[in-house]
PDB file of C-alpha atoms in Angstrom:
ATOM      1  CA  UNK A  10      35.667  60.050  48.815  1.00 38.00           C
ATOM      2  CA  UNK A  11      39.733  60.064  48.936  1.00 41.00           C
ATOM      3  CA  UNK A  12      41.905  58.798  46.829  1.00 45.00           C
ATOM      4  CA  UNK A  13      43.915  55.598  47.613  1.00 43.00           C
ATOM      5  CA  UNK A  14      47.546  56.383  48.494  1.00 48.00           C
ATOM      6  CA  UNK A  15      49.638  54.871  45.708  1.00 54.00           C
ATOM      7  CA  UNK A  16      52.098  52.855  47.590  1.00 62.00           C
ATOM      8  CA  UNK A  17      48.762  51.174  49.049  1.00 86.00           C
ATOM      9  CA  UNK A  18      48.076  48.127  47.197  1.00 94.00           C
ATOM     10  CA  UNK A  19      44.800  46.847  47.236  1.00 94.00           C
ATOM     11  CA  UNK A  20      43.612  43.356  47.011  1.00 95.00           C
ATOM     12  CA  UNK A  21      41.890  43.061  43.960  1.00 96.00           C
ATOM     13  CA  UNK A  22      44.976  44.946  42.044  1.00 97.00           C
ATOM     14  CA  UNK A  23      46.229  43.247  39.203  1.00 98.00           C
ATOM     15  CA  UNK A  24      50.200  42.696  39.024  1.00 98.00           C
ATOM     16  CA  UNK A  25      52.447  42.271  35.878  1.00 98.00           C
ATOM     17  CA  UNK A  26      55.552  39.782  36.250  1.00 97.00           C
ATOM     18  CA  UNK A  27      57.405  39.821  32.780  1.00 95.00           C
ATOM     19  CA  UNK A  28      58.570  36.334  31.357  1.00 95.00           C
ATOM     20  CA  UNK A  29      61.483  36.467  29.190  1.00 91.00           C
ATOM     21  CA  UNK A  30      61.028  34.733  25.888  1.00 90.00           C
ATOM     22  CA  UNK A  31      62.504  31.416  27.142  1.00 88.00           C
ATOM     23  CA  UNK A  32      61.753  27.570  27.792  1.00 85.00           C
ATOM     24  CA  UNK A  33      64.096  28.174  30.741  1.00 92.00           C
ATOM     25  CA  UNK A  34      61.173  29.917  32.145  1.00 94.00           C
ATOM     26  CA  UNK A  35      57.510  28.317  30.650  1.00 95.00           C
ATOM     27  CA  UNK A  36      57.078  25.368  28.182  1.00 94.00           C
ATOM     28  CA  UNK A  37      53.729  24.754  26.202  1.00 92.00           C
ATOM     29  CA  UNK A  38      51.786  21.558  27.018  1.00 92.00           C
ATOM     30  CA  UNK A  39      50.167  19.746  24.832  1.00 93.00           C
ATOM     31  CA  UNK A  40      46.555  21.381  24.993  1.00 92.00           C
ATOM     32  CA  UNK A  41      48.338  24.738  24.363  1.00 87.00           C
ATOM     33  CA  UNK A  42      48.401  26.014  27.950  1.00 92.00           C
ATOM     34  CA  UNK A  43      51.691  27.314  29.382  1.00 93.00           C
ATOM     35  CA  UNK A  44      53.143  25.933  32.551  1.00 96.00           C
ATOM     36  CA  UNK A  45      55.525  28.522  34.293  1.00 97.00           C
ATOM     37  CA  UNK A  46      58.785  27.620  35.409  1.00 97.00           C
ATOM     38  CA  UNK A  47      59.874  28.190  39.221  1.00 96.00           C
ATOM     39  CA  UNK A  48      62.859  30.281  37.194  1.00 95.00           C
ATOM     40  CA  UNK A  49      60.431  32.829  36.232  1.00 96.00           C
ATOM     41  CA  UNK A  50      59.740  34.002  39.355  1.00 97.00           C
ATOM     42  CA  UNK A  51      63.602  33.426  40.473  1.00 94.00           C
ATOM     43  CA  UNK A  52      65.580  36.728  42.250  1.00 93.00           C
ATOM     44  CA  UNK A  53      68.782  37.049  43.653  1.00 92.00           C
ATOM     45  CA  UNK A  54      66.953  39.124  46.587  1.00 94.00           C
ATOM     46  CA  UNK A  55      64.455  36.785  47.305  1.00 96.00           C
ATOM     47  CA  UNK A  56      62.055  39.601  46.216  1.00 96.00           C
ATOM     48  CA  UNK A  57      60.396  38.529  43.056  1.00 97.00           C
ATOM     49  CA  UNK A  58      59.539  41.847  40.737  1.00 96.00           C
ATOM     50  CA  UNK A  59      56.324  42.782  39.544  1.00 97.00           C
ATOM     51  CA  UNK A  60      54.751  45.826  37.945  1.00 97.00           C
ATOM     52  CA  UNK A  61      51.413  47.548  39.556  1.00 97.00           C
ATOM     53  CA  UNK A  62      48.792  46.941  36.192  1.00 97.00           C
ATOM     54  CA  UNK A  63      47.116  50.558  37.721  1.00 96.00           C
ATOM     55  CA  UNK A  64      50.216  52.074  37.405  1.00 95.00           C
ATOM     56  CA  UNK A  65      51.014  51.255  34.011  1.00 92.00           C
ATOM     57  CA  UNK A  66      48.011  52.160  32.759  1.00 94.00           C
ATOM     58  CA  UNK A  67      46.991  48.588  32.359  1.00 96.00           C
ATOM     59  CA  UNK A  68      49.107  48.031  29.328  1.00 95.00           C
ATOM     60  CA  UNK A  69      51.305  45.123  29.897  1.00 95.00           C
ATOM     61  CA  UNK A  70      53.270  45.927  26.894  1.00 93.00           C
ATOM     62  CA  UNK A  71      54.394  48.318  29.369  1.00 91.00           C
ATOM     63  CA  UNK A  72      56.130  45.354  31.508  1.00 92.00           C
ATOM     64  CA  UNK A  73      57.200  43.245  28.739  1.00 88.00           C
ATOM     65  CA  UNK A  74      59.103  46.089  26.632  1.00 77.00           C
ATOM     66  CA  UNK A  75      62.203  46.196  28.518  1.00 69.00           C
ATOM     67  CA  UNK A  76      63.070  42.865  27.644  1.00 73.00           C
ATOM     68  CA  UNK A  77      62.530  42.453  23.644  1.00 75.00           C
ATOM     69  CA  UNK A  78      60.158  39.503  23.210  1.00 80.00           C
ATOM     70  CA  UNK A  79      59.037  39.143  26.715  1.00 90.00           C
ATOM     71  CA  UNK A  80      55.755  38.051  27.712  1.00 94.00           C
ATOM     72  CA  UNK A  81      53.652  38.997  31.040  1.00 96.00           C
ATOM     73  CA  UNK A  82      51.674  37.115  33.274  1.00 97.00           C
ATOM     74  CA  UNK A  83      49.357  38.426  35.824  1.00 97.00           C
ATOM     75  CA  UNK A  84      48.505  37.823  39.310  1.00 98.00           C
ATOM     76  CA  UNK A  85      46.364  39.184  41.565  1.00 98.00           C
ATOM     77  CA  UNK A  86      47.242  40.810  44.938  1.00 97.00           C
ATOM     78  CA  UNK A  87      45.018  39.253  47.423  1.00 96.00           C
ATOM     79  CA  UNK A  88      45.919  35.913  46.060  1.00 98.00           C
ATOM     80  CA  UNK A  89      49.421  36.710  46.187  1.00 98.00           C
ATOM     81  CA  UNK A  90      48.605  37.643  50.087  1.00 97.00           C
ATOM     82  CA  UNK A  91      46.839  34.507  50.925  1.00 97.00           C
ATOM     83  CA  UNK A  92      49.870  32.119  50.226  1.00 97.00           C
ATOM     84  CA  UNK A  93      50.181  30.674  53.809  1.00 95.00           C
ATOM     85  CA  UNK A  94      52.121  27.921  54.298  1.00 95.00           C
ATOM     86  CA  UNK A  95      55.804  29.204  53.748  1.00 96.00           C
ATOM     87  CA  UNK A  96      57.339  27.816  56.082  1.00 94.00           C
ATOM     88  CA  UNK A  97      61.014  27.320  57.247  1.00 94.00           C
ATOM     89  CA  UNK A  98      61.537  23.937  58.915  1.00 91.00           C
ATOM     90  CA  UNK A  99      65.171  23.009  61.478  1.00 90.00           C
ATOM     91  CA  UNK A 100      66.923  19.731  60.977  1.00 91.00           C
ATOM     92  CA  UNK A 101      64.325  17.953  62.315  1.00 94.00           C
ATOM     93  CA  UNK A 102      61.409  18.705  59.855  1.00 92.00           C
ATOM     94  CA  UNK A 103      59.749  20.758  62.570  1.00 94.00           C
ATOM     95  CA  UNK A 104      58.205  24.151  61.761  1.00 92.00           C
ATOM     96  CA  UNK A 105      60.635  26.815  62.416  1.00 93.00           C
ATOM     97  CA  UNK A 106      59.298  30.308  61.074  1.00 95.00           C
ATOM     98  CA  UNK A 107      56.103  30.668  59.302  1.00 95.00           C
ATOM     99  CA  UNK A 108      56.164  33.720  56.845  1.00 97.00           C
ATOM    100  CA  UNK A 109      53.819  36.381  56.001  1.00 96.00           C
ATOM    101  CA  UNK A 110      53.475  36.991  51.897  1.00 97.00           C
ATOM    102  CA  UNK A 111      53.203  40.515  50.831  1.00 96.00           C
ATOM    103  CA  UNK A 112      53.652  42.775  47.996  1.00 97.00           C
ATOM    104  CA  UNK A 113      55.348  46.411  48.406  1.00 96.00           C
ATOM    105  CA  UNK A 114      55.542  49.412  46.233  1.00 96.00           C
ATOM    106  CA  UNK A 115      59.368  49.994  45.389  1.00 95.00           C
ATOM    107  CA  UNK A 116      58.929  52.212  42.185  1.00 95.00           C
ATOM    108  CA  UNK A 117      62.492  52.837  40.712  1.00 94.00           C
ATOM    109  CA  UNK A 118      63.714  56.062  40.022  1.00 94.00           C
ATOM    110  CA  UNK A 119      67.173  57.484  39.341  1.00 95.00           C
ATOM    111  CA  UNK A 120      69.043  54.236  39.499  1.00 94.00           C
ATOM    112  CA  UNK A 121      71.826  54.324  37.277  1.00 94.00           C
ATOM    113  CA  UNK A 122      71.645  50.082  36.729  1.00 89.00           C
ATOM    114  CA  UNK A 123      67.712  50.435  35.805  1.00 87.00           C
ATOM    115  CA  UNK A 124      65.372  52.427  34.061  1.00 88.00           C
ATOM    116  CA  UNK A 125      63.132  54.223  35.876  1.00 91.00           C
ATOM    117  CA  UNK A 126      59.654  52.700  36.616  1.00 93.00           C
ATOM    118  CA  UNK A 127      56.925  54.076  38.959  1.00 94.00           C
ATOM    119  CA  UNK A 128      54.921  51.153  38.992  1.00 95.00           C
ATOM    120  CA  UNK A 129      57.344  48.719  39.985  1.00 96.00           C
ATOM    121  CA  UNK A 130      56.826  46.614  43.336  1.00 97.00           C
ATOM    122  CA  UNK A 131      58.053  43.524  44.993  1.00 97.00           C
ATOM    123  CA  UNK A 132      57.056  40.315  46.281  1.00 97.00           C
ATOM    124  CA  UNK A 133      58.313  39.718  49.820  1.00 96.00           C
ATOM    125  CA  UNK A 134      57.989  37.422  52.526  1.00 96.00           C
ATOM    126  CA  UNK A 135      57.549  39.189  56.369  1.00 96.00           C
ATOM    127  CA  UNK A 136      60.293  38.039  58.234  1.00 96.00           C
ATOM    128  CA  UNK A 137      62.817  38.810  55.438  1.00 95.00           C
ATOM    129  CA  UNK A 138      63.140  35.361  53.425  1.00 93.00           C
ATOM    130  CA  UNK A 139      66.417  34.078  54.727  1.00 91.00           C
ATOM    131  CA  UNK A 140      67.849  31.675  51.868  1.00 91.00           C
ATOM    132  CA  UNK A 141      66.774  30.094  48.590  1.00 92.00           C
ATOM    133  CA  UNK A 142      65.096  26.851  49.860  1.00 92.00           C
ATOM    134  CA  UNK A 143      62.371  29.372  51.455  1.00 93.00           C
ATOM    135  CA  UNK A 144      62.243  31.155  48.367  1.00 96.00           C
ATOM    136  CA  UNK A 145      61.969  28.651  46.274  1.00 96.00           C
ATOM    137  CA  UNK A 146      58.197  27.323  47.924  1.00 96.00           C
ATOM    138  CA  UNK A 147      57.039  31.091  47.135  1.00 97.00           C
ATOM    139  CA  UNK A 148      58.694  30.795  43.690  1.00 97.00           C
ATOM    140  CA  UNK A 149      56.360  27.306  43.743  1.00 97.00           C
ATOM    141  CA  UNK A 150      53.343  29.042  44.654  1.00 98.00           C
ATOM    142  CA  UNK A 151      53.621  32.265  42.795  1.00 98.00           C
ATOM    143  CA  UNK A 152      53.973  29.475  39.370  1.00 98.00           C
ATOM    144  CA  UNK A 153      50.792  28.112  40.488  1.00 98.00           C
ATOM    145  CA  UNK A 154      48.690  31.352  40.537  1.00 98.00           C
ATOM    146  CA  UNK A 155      50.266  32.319  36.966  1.00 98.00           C
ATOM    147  CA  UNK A 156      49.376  28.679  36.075  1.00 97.00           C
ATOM    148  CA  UNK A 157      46.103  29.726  36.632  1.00 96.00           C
ATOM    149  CA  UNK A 158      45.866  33.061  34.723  1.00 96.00           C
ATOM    150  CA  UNK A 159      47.927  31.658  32.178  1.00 95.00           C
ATOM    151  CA  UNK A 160      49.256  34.697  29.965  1.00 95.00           C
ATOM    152  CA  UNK A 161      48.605  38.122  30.033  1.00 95.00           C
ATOM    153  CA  UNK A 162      50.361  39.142  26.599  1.00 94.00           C
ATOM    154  CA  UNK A 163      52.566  36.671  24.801  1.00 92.00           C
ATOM    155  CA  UNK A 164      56.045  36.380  23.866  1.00 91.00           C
ATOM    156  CA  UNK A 165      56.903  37.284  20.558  1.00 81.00           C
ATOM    157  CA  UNK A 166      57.479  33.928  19.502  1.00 73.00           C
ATOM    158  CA  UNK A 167      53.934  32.154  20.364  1.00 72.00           C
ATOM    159  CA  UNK A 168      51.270  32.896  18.403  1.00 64.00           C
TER     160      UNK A 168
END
């Protein structure tokens, strides 16, 4: 049996988005469960950053220690995929482009803003997402699915 290419990313993988240690990005309800923030999924790109779980040996201190105090969340691929309705409307309200979610392996390496991570990939919409309104119902969607899974490790500051 062969090996899975690495920039293939299967289904069932498990992704790592780090949280920064912020009520700008979650806030705890009152039965203790966190509710994500649109902002924590926010990108200037419209490409929302995750780390492959596989590729980081499934440690999601991993994610979380370039930003001091960070916490992770984790989503799964396929559910990532099957977002469907992001959809660009004209003037009119009327359905303009309907866009394709899917998740691509963009490890950094040798980038002198960054430090270098193998496992990092991106969220993307197929066409390219074209401003932030579109972005923002992914950014919607993406909270819902971490809404679900709640927290992978913690910020610091929760116990």
């Amino acid at each position: 049996m062969s090996e899975i290419p690495v920039s293939d990313i299967a289904s069932d993988e498990i992704l790592y988005r780090r949280v920064p240690d912020s009520l700008d990005f979650y806030e705890i309800q009152d039965d203790g469960k966190v509710k994500f923030k649109t902002l924590a999924f926010t990108d200037a790109e419209f490409r929302a950053s995750v780390d492959r779980a596989k590729l980081c040996g499934n440690d999601p201190k991993r994610t979380a220690s370039l930003i001091w105090g960070s916490g992770v969340v984790s989503l799964v691929a396929g559910d990532v995929r099957a977002i469907d309705d992001i959809i660009q409307y004209d003037k009119k309200q009327k359905p303009l482009t309907v866009f394709e979610v899917d998740i691509e392996h963009a490890p950094i390496m040798n980038d002198p803003n960054y430090p270098d991570n193998p496992a990092h990939a991106e969220i993307l919409t197929k066409p390219e997402c074209p401003n932030s309104k579109v972005f923002k119902r992914l950014r919607e969607r993406l909270v819902l699915l971490a809404n679900h899974r709640q927290w992978e490790l913690k910020p610091f500051s929760l116990p």
